[in-house]
GROMACS .gro file of N, CA, C and O in nm:
model
  508
    1MET      N    1   0.088  -0.121   0.002
    1MET     CA    2  -0.004  -0.001   0.000
    1MET      C    3   0.085   0.137   0.002
    1MET      O    4   0.186   0.120   0.052
    2LEU      N    5   0.050   0.233  -0.076
    2LEU     CA    6   0.131   0.350  -0.080
    2LEU      C    7   0.107   0.427   0.048
    2LEU      O    8  -0.012   0.418   0.091
    3GLY      N    9   0.209   0.496   0.097
    3GLY     CA   10   0.210   0.573   0.204
    3GLY      C   11   0.106   0.665   0.205
    3GLY      O   12   0.012   0.705   0.290
    4LYS      N   13   0.083   0.749   0.090
    4LYS     CA   14  -0.010   0.856   0.071
    4LYS      C   15  -0.144   0.799   0.094
    4LYS      O   16  -0.237   0.851   0.142
    5GLU      N   17  -0.178   0.698   0.025
    5GLU     CA   18  -0.296   0.624   0.030
    5GLU      C   19  -0.335   0.577   0.179
    5GLU      O   20  -0.444   0.593   0.240
    6LEU      N   21  -0.244   0.521   0.252
    6LEU     CA   22  -0.278   0.489   0.398
    6LEU      C   23  -0.286   0.597   0.495
    6LEU      O   24  -0.360   0.609   0.552
    7ALA      N   25  -0.192   0.712   0.448
    7ALA     CA   26  -0.235   0.846   0.533
    7ALA      C   27  -0.357   0.898   0.526
    7ALA      O   28  -0.436   0.939   0.612
    8GLN      N   29  -0.442   0.888   0.382
    8GLN     CA   30  -0.588   0.927   0.384
    8GLN      C   31  -0.667   0.843   0.462
    8GLN      O   32  -0.764   0.877   0.529
    9LYS      N   33  -0.646   0.698   0.439
    9LYS     CA   34  -0.728   0.609   0.504
    9LYS      C   35  -0.734   0.635   0.659
    9LYS      O   36  -0.830   0.606   0.731
   10ALA      N   37  -0.595   0.656   0.707
   10ALA     CA   38  -0.618   0.650   0.851
   10ALA      C   39  -0.620   0.816   0.912
   10ALA      O   40  -0.634   0.825   1.033
   11GLN      N   41  -0.640   0.897   0.810
   11GLN     CA   42  -0.673   1.020   0.834
   11GLN      C   43  -0.572   1.098   0.927
   11GLN      O   44  -0.597   1.164   1.024
   12ILE      N   45  -0.449   1.090   0.891
   12ILE     CA   46  -0.343   1.158   0.936
   12ILE      C   47  -0.237   1.215   0.855
   12ILE      O   48  -0.229   1.157   0.748
   13PRO      N   49  -0.163   1.314   0.892
   13PRO     CA   50  -0.061   1.376   0.803
   13PRO      C   51   0.027   1.263   0.744
   13PRO      O   52   0.081   1.181   0.816
   14ALA      N   53   0.054   1.292   0.607
   14ALA     CA   54   0.150   1.199   0.549
   14ALA      C   55   0.279   1.193   0.601
   14ALA      O   56   0.337   1.121   0.623
   15ASN      N   57   0.336   1.335   0.654
   15ASN     CA   58   0.471   1.325   0.677
   15ASN      C   59   0.491   1.273   0.822
   15ASN      O   60   0.592   1.213   0.858
   16TYR      N   61   0.387   1.272   0.890
   16TYR     CA   62   0.390   1.198   1.016
   16TYR      C   63   0.379   1.061   1.015
   16TYR      O   64   0.441   0.983   1.079
   17LEU      N   65   0.292   1.002   0.913
   17LEU     CA   66   0.289   0.854   0.886
   17LEU      C   67   0.436   0.817   0.839
   17LEU      O   68   0.477   0.724   0.891
   18ALA      N   69   0.479   0.893   0.746
   18ALA     CA   70   0.629   0.854   0.700
   18ALA      C   71   0.723   0.834   0.837
   18ALA      O   72   0.801   0.722   0.791
   19LYS      N   73   0.723   0.921   0.908
   19LYS     CA   74   0.818   0.877   1.045
   19LYS      C   75   0.780   0.751   1.113
   19LYS      O   76   0.857   0.663   1.146
   20ILE      N   77   0.647   0.727   1.103
   20ILE     CA   78   0.613   0.590   1.181
   20ILE      C   79   0.633   0.476   1.093
   20ILE      O   80   0.690   0.380   1.143
   21LEU      N   81   0.637   0.486   0.960
   21LEU     CA   82   0.660   0.372   0.881
   21LEU      C   83   0.821   0.355   0.853
   21LEU      O   84   0.864   0.234   0.881
   22LEU      N   85   0.897   0.456   0.882
   22LEU     CA   86   1.036   0.442   0.867
   22LEU      C   87   1.087   0.383   1.011
   22LEU      O   88   1.149   0.286   0.991
   23SER      N   89   1.017   0.430   1.116
   23SER     CA   90   1.061   0.367   1.241
   23SER      C   91   1.033   0.194   1.235
   23SER      O   92   1.094   0.092   1.271
   24LEU      N   93   0.911   0.147   1.191
   24LEU     CA   94   0.855   0.023   1.164
   24LEU      C   95   0.957  -0.045   1.059
   24LEU      O   96   0.983  -0.163   1.092
   25LYS      N   97   1.012   0.011   0.957
   25LYS     CA   98   1.071  -0.040   0.862
   25LYS      C   99   1.207  -0.063   0.942
   25LYS      O  100   1.272  -0.166   0.925
   26ASN      N  101   1.265   0.028   0.989
   26ASN     CA  102   1.392   0.008   1.075
   26ASN      C  103   1.400  -0.093   1.163
   26ASN      O  104   1.518  -0.149   1.211
   27ALA      N  105   1.303  -0.132   1.225
   27ALA     CA  106   1.280  -0.243   1.329
   27ALA      C  107   1.249  -0.368   1.255
   27ALA      O  108   1.267  -0.453   1.324
   28GLY      N  109   1.244  -0.375   1.115
   28GLY     CA  110   1.230  -0.488   1.061
   28GLY      C  111   1.079  -0.549   1.049
   28GLY      O  112   1.087  -0.663   1.028
   29LEU      N  113   0.990  -0.470   1.078
   29LEU     CA  114   0.854  -0.503   1.077
   29LEU      C  115   0.789  -0.469   0.945
   29LEU      O  116   0.691  -0.530   0.918
   30LEU      N  117   0.854  -0.372   0.863
   30LEU     CA  118   0.787  -0.340   0.730
   30LEU      C  119   0.902  -0.360   0.616
   30LEU      O  120   1.011  -0.352   0.671
   31ASN      N  121   0.868  -0.397   0.492
   31ASN     CA  122   0.922  -0.381   0.385
   31ASN      C  123   0.878  -0.252   0.287
   31ASN      O  124   0.778  -0.239   0.322
   32THR      N  125   0.984  -0.196   0.218
   32THR     CA  126   0.932  -0.098   0.152
   32THR      C  127   0.989  -0.110  -0.011
   32THR      O  128   1.100  -0.163  -0.017
   33ALA      N  129   0.934  -0.035  -0.097
   33ALA     CA  130   0.981  -0.047  -0.217
   33ALA      C  131   0.920   0.090  -0.297
   33ALA      O  132   0.834   0.134  -0.269
   34ARG      N  133   1.031   0.170  -0.362
   34ARG     CA  134   0.973   0.276  -0.447
   34ARG      C  135   0.932   0.241  -0.580
   34ARG      O  136   0.958   0.131  -0.631
   35GLY      N  137   0.855   0.341  -0.623
   35GLY     CA  138   0.836   0.339  -0.779
   35GLY      C  139   0.688   0.312  -0.796
   35GLY      O  140   0.592   0.303  -0.672
   36SER      N  141   0.647   0.279  -0.915
   36SER     CA  142   0.487   0.273  -0.926
   36SER      C  143   0.429   0.155  -0.871
   36SER      O  144   0.338   0.141  -0.847
   37LYS      N  145   0.532   0.038  -0.878
   37LYS     CA  146   0.466  -0.081  -0.793
   37LYS      C  147   0.524  -0.075  -0.645
   37LYS      O  148   0.531  -0.184  -0.600
   38GLY      N  149   0.555   0.017  -0.587
   38GLY     CA  150   0.618   0.020  -0.472
   38GLY      C  151   0.521   0.041  -0.344
   38GLY      O  152   0.384   0.032  -0.388
   39GLY      N  153   0.559   0.051  -0.209
   39GLY     CA  154   0.480   0.083  -0.110
   39GLY      C  155   0.532   0.011   0.004
   39GLY      O  156   0.644   0.007   0.012
   40TYR      N  157   0.430  -0.036   0.090
   40TYR     CA  158   0.477  -0.070   0.216
   40TYR      C  159   0.403  -0.207   0.229
   40TYR      O  160   0.287  -0.225   0.211
   41TRP      N  161   0.452  -0.294   0.308
   41TRP     CA  162   0.412  -0.434   0.339
   41TRP      C  163   0.479  -0.500   0.459
   41TRP      O  164   0.581  -0.464   0.505
   42LEU      N  165   0.394  -0.578   0.520
   42LEU     CA  166   0.479  -0.623   0.650
   42LEU      C  167   0.577  -0.732   0.611
   42LEU      O  168   0.565  -0.803   0.506
   43ALA      N  169   0.688  -0.718   0.683
   43ALA     CA  170   0.815  -0.803   0.653
   43ALA      C  171   0.800  -0.963   0.719
   43ALA      O  172   0.864  -1.054   0.659
   44ARG      N  173   0.699  -0.957   0.806
   44ARG     CA  174   0.673  -1.115   0.853
   44ARG      C  175   0.522  -1.133   0.845
   44ARG      O  176   0.441  -1.032   0.813
   45GLU      N  177   0.481  -1.257   0.871
   45GLU     CA  178   0.336  -1.287   0.882
   45GLU      C  179   0.268  -1.224   0.981
   45GLU      O  180   0.320  -1.186   1.100
   46PRO      N  181   0.142  -1.162   0.983
   46PRO     CA  182   0.076  -1.091   1.080
   46PRO      C  183   0.081  -1.171   1.200
   46PRO      O  184   0.057  -1.119   1.324
   47LYS      N  185   0.052  -1.294   1.194
   47LYS     CA  186   0.049  -1.387   1.327
   47LYS      C  187   0.167  -1.417   1.409
   47LYS      O  188   0.171  -1.436   1.496
   48SER      N  189   0.301  -1.340   1.345
   48SER     CA  190   0.414  -1.364   1.407
   48SER      C  191   0.464  -1.218   1.467
   48SER      O  192   0.568  -1.213   1.528
   49ILE      N  193   0.387  -1.098   1.463
   49ILE     CA  194   0.415  -0.989   1.494
   49ILE      C  195   0.315  -0.960   1.606
   49ILE      O  196   0.206  -0.930   1.604
   50ARG      N  197   0.386  -0.943   1.720
   50ARG     CA  198   0.308  -0.918   1.853
   50ARG      C  199   0.313  -0.772   1.881
   50ARG      O  200   0.395  -0.690   1.845
   51LEU      N  201   0.209  -0.730   1.939
   51LEU     CA  202   0.193  -0.566   1.960
   51LEU      C  203   0.304  -0.505   2.057
   51LEU      O  204   0.350  -0.422   2.033
   52ILE      N  205   0.365  -0.608   2.140
   52ILE     CA  206   0.491  -0.563   2.230
   52ILE      C  207   0.587  -0.506   2.133
   52ILE      O  208   0.651  -0.417   2.178
   53GLU      N  209   0.606  -0.575   2.029
   53GLU     CA  210   0.716  -0.522   1.947
   53GLU      C  211   0.676  -0.392   1.910
   53GLU      O  212   0.788  -0.302   1.882
   54ILE      N  213   0.573  -0.363   1.850
   54ILE     CA  214   0.550  -0.222   1.800
   54ILE      C  215   0.552  -0.120   1.915
   54ILE      O  216   0.627  -0.015   1.897
   55VAL      N  217   0.473  -0.166   2.016
   55VAL     CA  218   0.497  -0.042   2.147
   55VAL      C  219   0.642  -0.038   2.179
   55VAL      O  220   0.678   0.083   2.189
   56LYS      N  221   0.728  -0.135   2.179
   56LYS     CA  222   0.863  -0.117   2.216
   56LYS      C  223   0.932  -0.022   2.118
   56LYS      O  224   1.020   0.079   2.166
   57ILE      N  225   0.892  -0.003   2.003
   57ILE     CA  226   0.951   0.081   1.907
   57ILE      C  227   0.938   0.236   1.923
   57ILE      O  228   1.007   0.333   1.935
   58PHE      N  229   0.811   0.247   1.975
   58PHE     CA  230   0.774   0.401   2.016
   58PHE      C  231   0.746   0.440   2.159
   58PHE      O  232   0.747   0.569   2.171
   59GLU      N  233   0.775   0.361   2.224
   59GLU     CA  234   0.771   0.385   2.397
   59GLU      C  235   0.898   0.365   2.470
   59GLU      O  236   0.957   0.255   2.416
   60GLN      N  237   0.925   0.432   2.534
   60GLN     CA  238   1.054   0.413   2.619
   60GLN      C  239   1.053   0.277   2.684
   60GLN      O  240   1.163   0.204   2.701
   61SER      N  241   0.955   0.237   2.713
   61SER     CA  242   0.918   0.120   2.804
   61SER      C  243   0.795   0.070   2.737
   61SER      O  244   0.705   0.158   2.726
   62ALA      N  245   0.783  -0.071   2.740
   62ALA     CA  246   0.665  -0.122   2.702
   62ALA      C  247   0.568  -0.154   2.798
   62ALA      O  248   0.441  -0.194   2.777
   63THR      N  249   0.604  -0.131   2.922
   63THR     CA  250   0.519  -0.137   3.030
   63THR      C  251   0.483   0.027   3.092
   63THR      O  252   0.584   0.085   3.098
   64PRO      N  253   0.376   0.043   3.152
   64PRO     CA  254   0.352   0.169   3.212
   64PRO      C  255   0.433   0.188   3.331
   64PRO      O  256   0.519   0.085   3.385
   65THR      N  257   0.474   0.307   3.379
   65THR     CA  258   0.541   0.334   3.489
   65THR      C  259   0.518   0.257   3.626
   65THR      O  260   0.404   0.220   3.639
   66PRO      N  261   0.609   0.216   3.712
   66PRO     CA  262   0.594   0.114   3.817
   66PRO      C  263   0.491   0.165   3.908
   66PRO      O  264   0.416   0.099   3.972
   67CYS      N  265   0.496   0.311   3.936
   67CYS     CA  266   0.412   0.380   4.021
   67CYS      C  267   0.332   0.471   3.965
   67CYS      O  268   0.368   0.554   3.903
   68ILE      N  269   0.187   0.469   3.964
   68ILE     CA  270   0.101   0.545   3.897
   68ILE      C  271   0.090   0.702   3.958
   68ILE      O  272   0.091   0.800   3.896
   69LEU      N  273   0.162   0.706   4.116
   69LEU     CA  274   0.148   0.813   4.168
   69LEU      C  275   0.290   0.882   4.172
   69LEU      O  276   0.307   0.984   4.211
   70GLY      N  277   0.396   0.811   4.099
   70GLY     CA  278   0.507   0.872   4.080
   70GLY      C  279   0.591   0.860   4.234
   70GLY      O  280   0.700   0.932   4.228
   71ALA      N  281   0.558   0.763   4.305
   71ALA     CA  282   0.626   0.766   4.441
   71ALA      C  283   0.762   0.685   4.419
   71ALA      O  284   0.735   0.567   4.377
   72ASP      N  285   0.866   0.743   4.445
   72ASP     CA  286   0.994   0.725   4.426
   72ASP      C  287   1.041   0.567   4.509
   72ASP      O  288   1.098   0.476   4.483
   73LEU      N  289   0.959   0.574   4.639
   73LEU     CA  290   1.003   0.466   4.705
   73LEU      C  291   0.890   0.365   4.746
   73LEU      O  292   0.897   0.271   4.815
   74CYS      N  293   0.793   0.368   4.623
   74CYS     CA  294   0.699   0.261   4.606
   74CYS      C  295   0.752   0.131   4.573
   74CYS      O  296   0.842   0.105   4.487
   75SER      N  297   0.732   0.010   4.655
   75SER     CA  298   0.781  -0.130   4.604
   75SER      C  299   0.677  -0.229   4.666
   75SER      O  300   0.589  -0.202   4.743
   76GLU      N  301   0.721  -0.340   4.663
   76GLU     CA  302   0.646  -0.450   4.705
   76GLU      C  303   0.648  -0.478   4.862
   76GLU      O  304   0.538  -0.469   4.921
   77GLU      N  305   0.758  -0.403   4.914
   77GLU     CA  306   0.773  -0.403   5.056
   77GLU      C  307   0.700  -0.287   5.117
   77GLU      O  308   0.665  -0.294   5.228
   78GLN      N  309   0.713  -0.167   5.038
   78GLN     CA  310   0.666  -0.067   5.097
   78GLN      C  311   0.539   0.011   4.982
   78GLN      O  312   0.616   0.107   4.909
   79PRO      N  313   0.439  -0.047   4.961
   79PRO     CA  314   0.359  -0.014   4.846
   79PRO      C  315   0.291   0.128   4.883
   79PRO      O  316   0.245   0.157   4.992
   80CYS      N  317   0.262   0.208   4.773
   80CYS     CA  318   0.168   0.320   4.790
   80CYS      C  319   0.028   0.263   4.798
   80CYS      O  320   0.008   0.167   4.801
   81SER      N  321  -0.049   0.387   4.807
   81SER     CA  322  -0.202   0.334   4.813
   81SER      C  323  -0.266   0.288   4.703
   81SER      O  324  -0.351   0.202   4.713
   82ALA      N  325  -0.232   0.297   4.584
   82ALA     CA  326  -0.259   0.275   4.451
   82ALA      C  327  -0.179   0.135   4.386
   82ALA      O  328  -0.202   0.084   4.292
   83HIS      N  329  -0.067   0.081   4.468
   83HIS     CA  330   0.025  -0.016   4.420
   83HIS      C  331  -0.049  -0.134   4.382
   83HIS      O  332  -0.024  -0.182   4.265
   84ASP      N  333  -0.139  -0.197   4.441
   84ASP     CA  334  -0.197  -0.326   4.425
   84ASP      C  335  -0.279  -0.310   4.287
   84ASP      O  336  -0.268  -0.398   4.180
   85LYS      N  337  -0.357  -0.205   4.290
   85LYS     CA  338  -0.452  -0.202   4.173
   85LYS      C  339  -0.375  -0.163   4.041
   85LYS      O  340  -0.390  -0.215   3.943
   86TRP      N  341  -0.277  -0.069   4.043
   86TRP     CA  342  -0.190  -0.027   3.944
   86TRP      C  343  -0.110  -0.150   3.885
   86TRP      O  344  -0.090  -0.187   3.762
   87HIS      N  345  -0.074  -0.217   4.000
   87HIS     CA  346   0.009  -0.360   3.938
   87HIS      C  347  -0.051  -0.443   3.871
   87HIS      O  348  -0.020  -0.500   3.766
   88ALA      N  349  -0.189  -0.461   3.897
   88ALA     CA  350  -0.276  -0.554   3.833
   88ALA      C  351  -0.307  -0.515   3.691
   88ALA      O  352  -0.320  -0.569   3.581
   89ILE      N  353  -0.307  -0.360   3.669
   89ILE     CA  354  -0.351  -0.307   3.551
   89ILE      C  355  -0.210  -0.330   3.459
   89ILE      O  356  -0.216  -0.362   3.344
   90ARG      N  357  -0.097  -0.288   3.506
   90ARG     CA  358   0.031  -0.328   3.444
   90ARG      C  359   0.034  -0.444   3.387
   90ARG      O  360   0.080  -0.481   3.258
   91ARG      N  361   0.016  -0.547   3.462
   91ARG     CA  362   0.026  -0.678   3.439
   91ARG      C  363  -0.068  -0.730   3.326
   91ARG      O  364  -0.014  -0.784   3.228
   92ALA      N  365  -0.202  -0.680   3.315
   92ALA     CA  366  -0.311  -0.715   3.215
   92ALA      C  367  -0.260  -0.642   3.108
   92ALA      O  368  -0.266  -0.695   2.986
   93TYR      N  369  -0.198  -0.535   3.096
   93TYR     CA  370  -0.157  -0.451   2.992
   93TYR      C  371  -0.045  -0.532   2.908
   93TYR      O  372  -0.062  -0.538   2.785
   94THR      N  373   0.053  -0.550   2.982
   94THR     CA  374   0.166  -0.623   2.935
   94THR      C  375   0.114  -0.761   2.896
   94THR      O  376   0.166  -0.804   2.782
   95GLU      N  377   0.051  -0.830   2.952
   95GLU     CA  378   0.002  -0.959   2.900
   95GLU      C  379  -0.073  -0.942   2.773
   95GLU      O  380  -0.063  -1.031   2.680
   96PHE      N  381  -0.165  -0.845   2.753
   96PHE     CA  382  -0.234  -0.830   2.631
   96PHE      C  383  -0.132  -0.804   2.510
   96PHE      O  384  -0.159  -0.836   2.404
   97LEU      N  385  -0.044  -0.699   2.534
   97LEU     CA  386   0.078  -0.678   2.436
   97LEU      C  387   0.145  -0.791   2.379
   97LEU      O  388   0.161  -0.818   2.266
   98GLU      N  389   0.184  -0.876   2.485
   98GLU     CA  390   0.249  -1.010   2.450
   98GLU      C  391   0.171  -1.120   2.371
   98GLU      O  392   0.230  -1.202   2.312
   99ALA      N  393   0.052  -1.116   2.422
   99ALA     CA  394  -0.031  -1.227   2.356
   99ALA      C  395  -0.105  -1.185   2.235
   99ALA      O  396  -0.149  -1.279   2.143
  100THR      N  397  -0.115  -1.058   2.196
  100THR     CA  398  -0.203  -1.012   2.092
  100THR      C  399  -0.114  -0.995   1.961
  100THR      O  400  -0.010  -0.933   1.974
  101THR      N  401  -0.133  -1.057   1.849
  101THR     CA  402  -0.067  -1.033   1.724
  101THR      C  403  -0.146  -0.943   1.631
  101THR      O  404  -0.265  -0.925   1.672
  102ILE      N  405  -0.079  -0.883   1.532
  102ILE     CA  406  -0.145  -0.815   1.423
  102ILE      C  407  -0.268  -0.905   1.344
  102ILE      O  408  -0.372  -0.843   1.337
  103ALA      N  409  -0.232  -1.034   1.338
  103ALA     CA  410  -0.354  -1.102   1.302
  103ALA      C  411  -0.461  -1.115   1.383
  103ALA      O  412  -0.594  -1.126   1.317
  104ASP      N  413  -0.447  -1.113   1.513
  104ASP     CA  414  -0.557  -1.118   1.604
  104ASP      C  415  -0.642  -0.994   1.576
  104ASP      O  416  -0.762  -0.994   1.594
  105LEU      N  417  -0.580  -0.889   1.561
  105LEU     CA  418  -0.655  -0.767   1.541
  105LEU      C  419  -0.735  -0.750   1.409
  105LEU      O  420  -0.844  -0.700   1.383
  106THR      N  421  -0.655  -0.802   1.316
  106THR     CA  422  -0.694  -0.783   1.180
  106THR      C  423  -0.813  -0.879   1.163
  106THR      O  424  -0.917  -0.833   1.091
  107SER      N  425  -0.814  -0.996   1.223
  107SER     CA  426  -0.927  -1.092   1.179
  107SER      C  427  -1.051  -1.032   1.240
  107SER      O  428  -1.165  -1.070   1.186
  108ASP      N  429  -1.060  -0.988   1.357
  108ASP     CA  430  -1.149  -0.923   1.417
  108ASP      C  431  -1.220  -0.805   1.322
  108ASP      O  432  -1.336  -0.820   1.314
  109ASP      N  433  -1.118  -0.721   1.256
  109ASP     CA  434  -1.185  -0.613   1.200
  109ASP      C  435  -1.241  -0.667   1.058
  109ASP      O  436  -1.354  -0.648   1.029
  110GLN      N  437  -1.174  -0.770   0.979
  110GLN     CA  438  -1.230  -0.834   0.895
  110GLN      C  439  -1.358  -0.890   0.916
  110GLN      O  440  -1.447  -0.896   0.817
  111ARG      N  441  -1.398  -0.982   1.026
  111ARG     CA  442  -1.499  -1.012   1.062
  111ARG      C  443  -1.617  -0.918   1.079
  111ARG      O  444  -1.720  -0.932   1.012
  112ALA      N  445  -1.589  -0.828   1.162
  112ALA     CA  446  -1.674  -0.714   1.155
  112ALA      C  447  -1.725  -0.648   1.016
  112ALA      O  448  -1.853  -0.626   1.006
  113LEU      N  449  -1.631  -0.640   0.926
  113LEU     CA  450  -1.652  -0.559   0.816
  113LEU      C  451  -1.737  -0.666   0.728
  113LEU      O  452  -1.854  -0.622   0.653
  114ALA      N  453  -1.720  -0.774   0.729
  114ALA     CA  454  -1.795  -0.906   0.657
  114ALA      C  455  -1.950  -0.901   0.719
  114ALA      O  456  -2.037  -0.900   0.628
  115GLN      N  457  -1.948  -0.879   0.846
  115GLN     CA  458  -2.084  -0.891   0.903
  115GLN      C  459  -2.166  -0.755   0.870
  115GLN      O  460  -2.276  -0.777   0.826
  116ALA      N  461  -2.099  -0.646   0.872
  116ALA     CA  462  -2.169  -0.523   0.818
  116ALA      C  463  -2.201  -0.530   0.672
  116ALA      O  464  -2.300  -0.478   0.637
  117ALA      N  465  -2.111  -0.579   0.585
  117ALA     CA  466  -2.136  -0.581   0.447
  117ALA      C  467  -2.253  -0.687   0.434
  117ALA      O  468  -2.345  -0.665   0.330
  118ALA      N  469  -2.257  -0.793   0.482
  118ALA     CA  470  -2.365  -0.889   0.480
  118ALA      C  471  -2.491  -0.843   0.513
  118ALA      O  472  -2.611  -0.848   0.468
  119THR      N  473  -2.500  -0.732   0.634
  119THR     CA  474  -2.631  -0.698   0.686
  119THR      C  475  -2.673  -0.607   0.592
  119THR      O  476  -2.794  -0.584   0.563
  120THR      N  477  -2.574  -0.506   0.531
  120THR     CA  478  -2.626  -0.409   0.435
  120THR      C  479  -2.683  -0.443   0.305
  120THR      O  480  -2.758  -0.389   0.228
  121SER      N  481  -2.613  -0.571   0.266
  121SER     CA  482  -2.645  -0.596   0.102
  121SER      C  483  -2.733  -0.722   0.110
  121SER      O  484  -2.768  -0.765  -0.011
  122ALA      N  485  -2.763  -0.763   0.222
  122ALA     CA  486  -2.857  -0.891   0.216
  122ALA      C  487  -2.989  -0.839   0.171
  122ALA      O  488  -3.038  -0.739   0.183
  123PRO      N  489  -3.063  -0.934   0.086
  123PRO     CA  490  -3.200  -0.878   0.016
  123PRO      C  491  -3.304  -0.875   0.144
  123PRO      O  492  -3.283  -0.941   0.245
  124ARG      N  493  -3.379  -0.802   0.121
  124ARG     CA  494  -3.487  -0.768   0.228
  124ARG      C  495  -3.608  -0.828   0.175
  124ARG      O  496  -3.639  -0.829   0.062
  125THR      N  497  -3.660  -0.884   0.279
  125THR     CA  498  -3.823  -0.959   0.271
  125THR      C  499  -3.914  -0.878   0.334
  125THR      O  500  -3.882  -0.813   0.451
  126HIS      N  501  -4.018  -0.870   0.299
  126HIS     CA  502  -4.135  -0.782   0.338
  126HIS      C  503  -4.252  -0.876   0.392
  126HIS      O  504  -4.270  -0.995   0.336
  127ALA      N  505  -4.294  -0.864   0.513
  127ALA     CA  506  -4.385  -0.948   0.578
  127ALA      C  507  -4.535  -0.908   0.522
  127ALA      O  508  -4.538  -0.837   0.489
   0.00000   0.00000   0.00000
């Protein structure tokens, strides 16, 4: 897919998208080609690309900060008032990123689009 076309579909500025695509290419997640038959495509199968790989490219850490309150002394031994709940959220977020692949997201979207198309294009009967 061409970057220009993708930027239009995603409704984001093309120059901003170009920086994102370059980062993904440099990380080995995308391949690119210039020219009339050029564009961008996944370098690996969607089922082999986990979201954690993508998040690590753009975030300093793939997991949220250890303490939501910013307490420097927060630890298992001396937890802050939000420690237990925040720890559970961090764990669930990390597990989601590690377990979810691009294919997992794509298949849900494709199913939803197919269902929507079937609903709108199905012949209607009158009672």
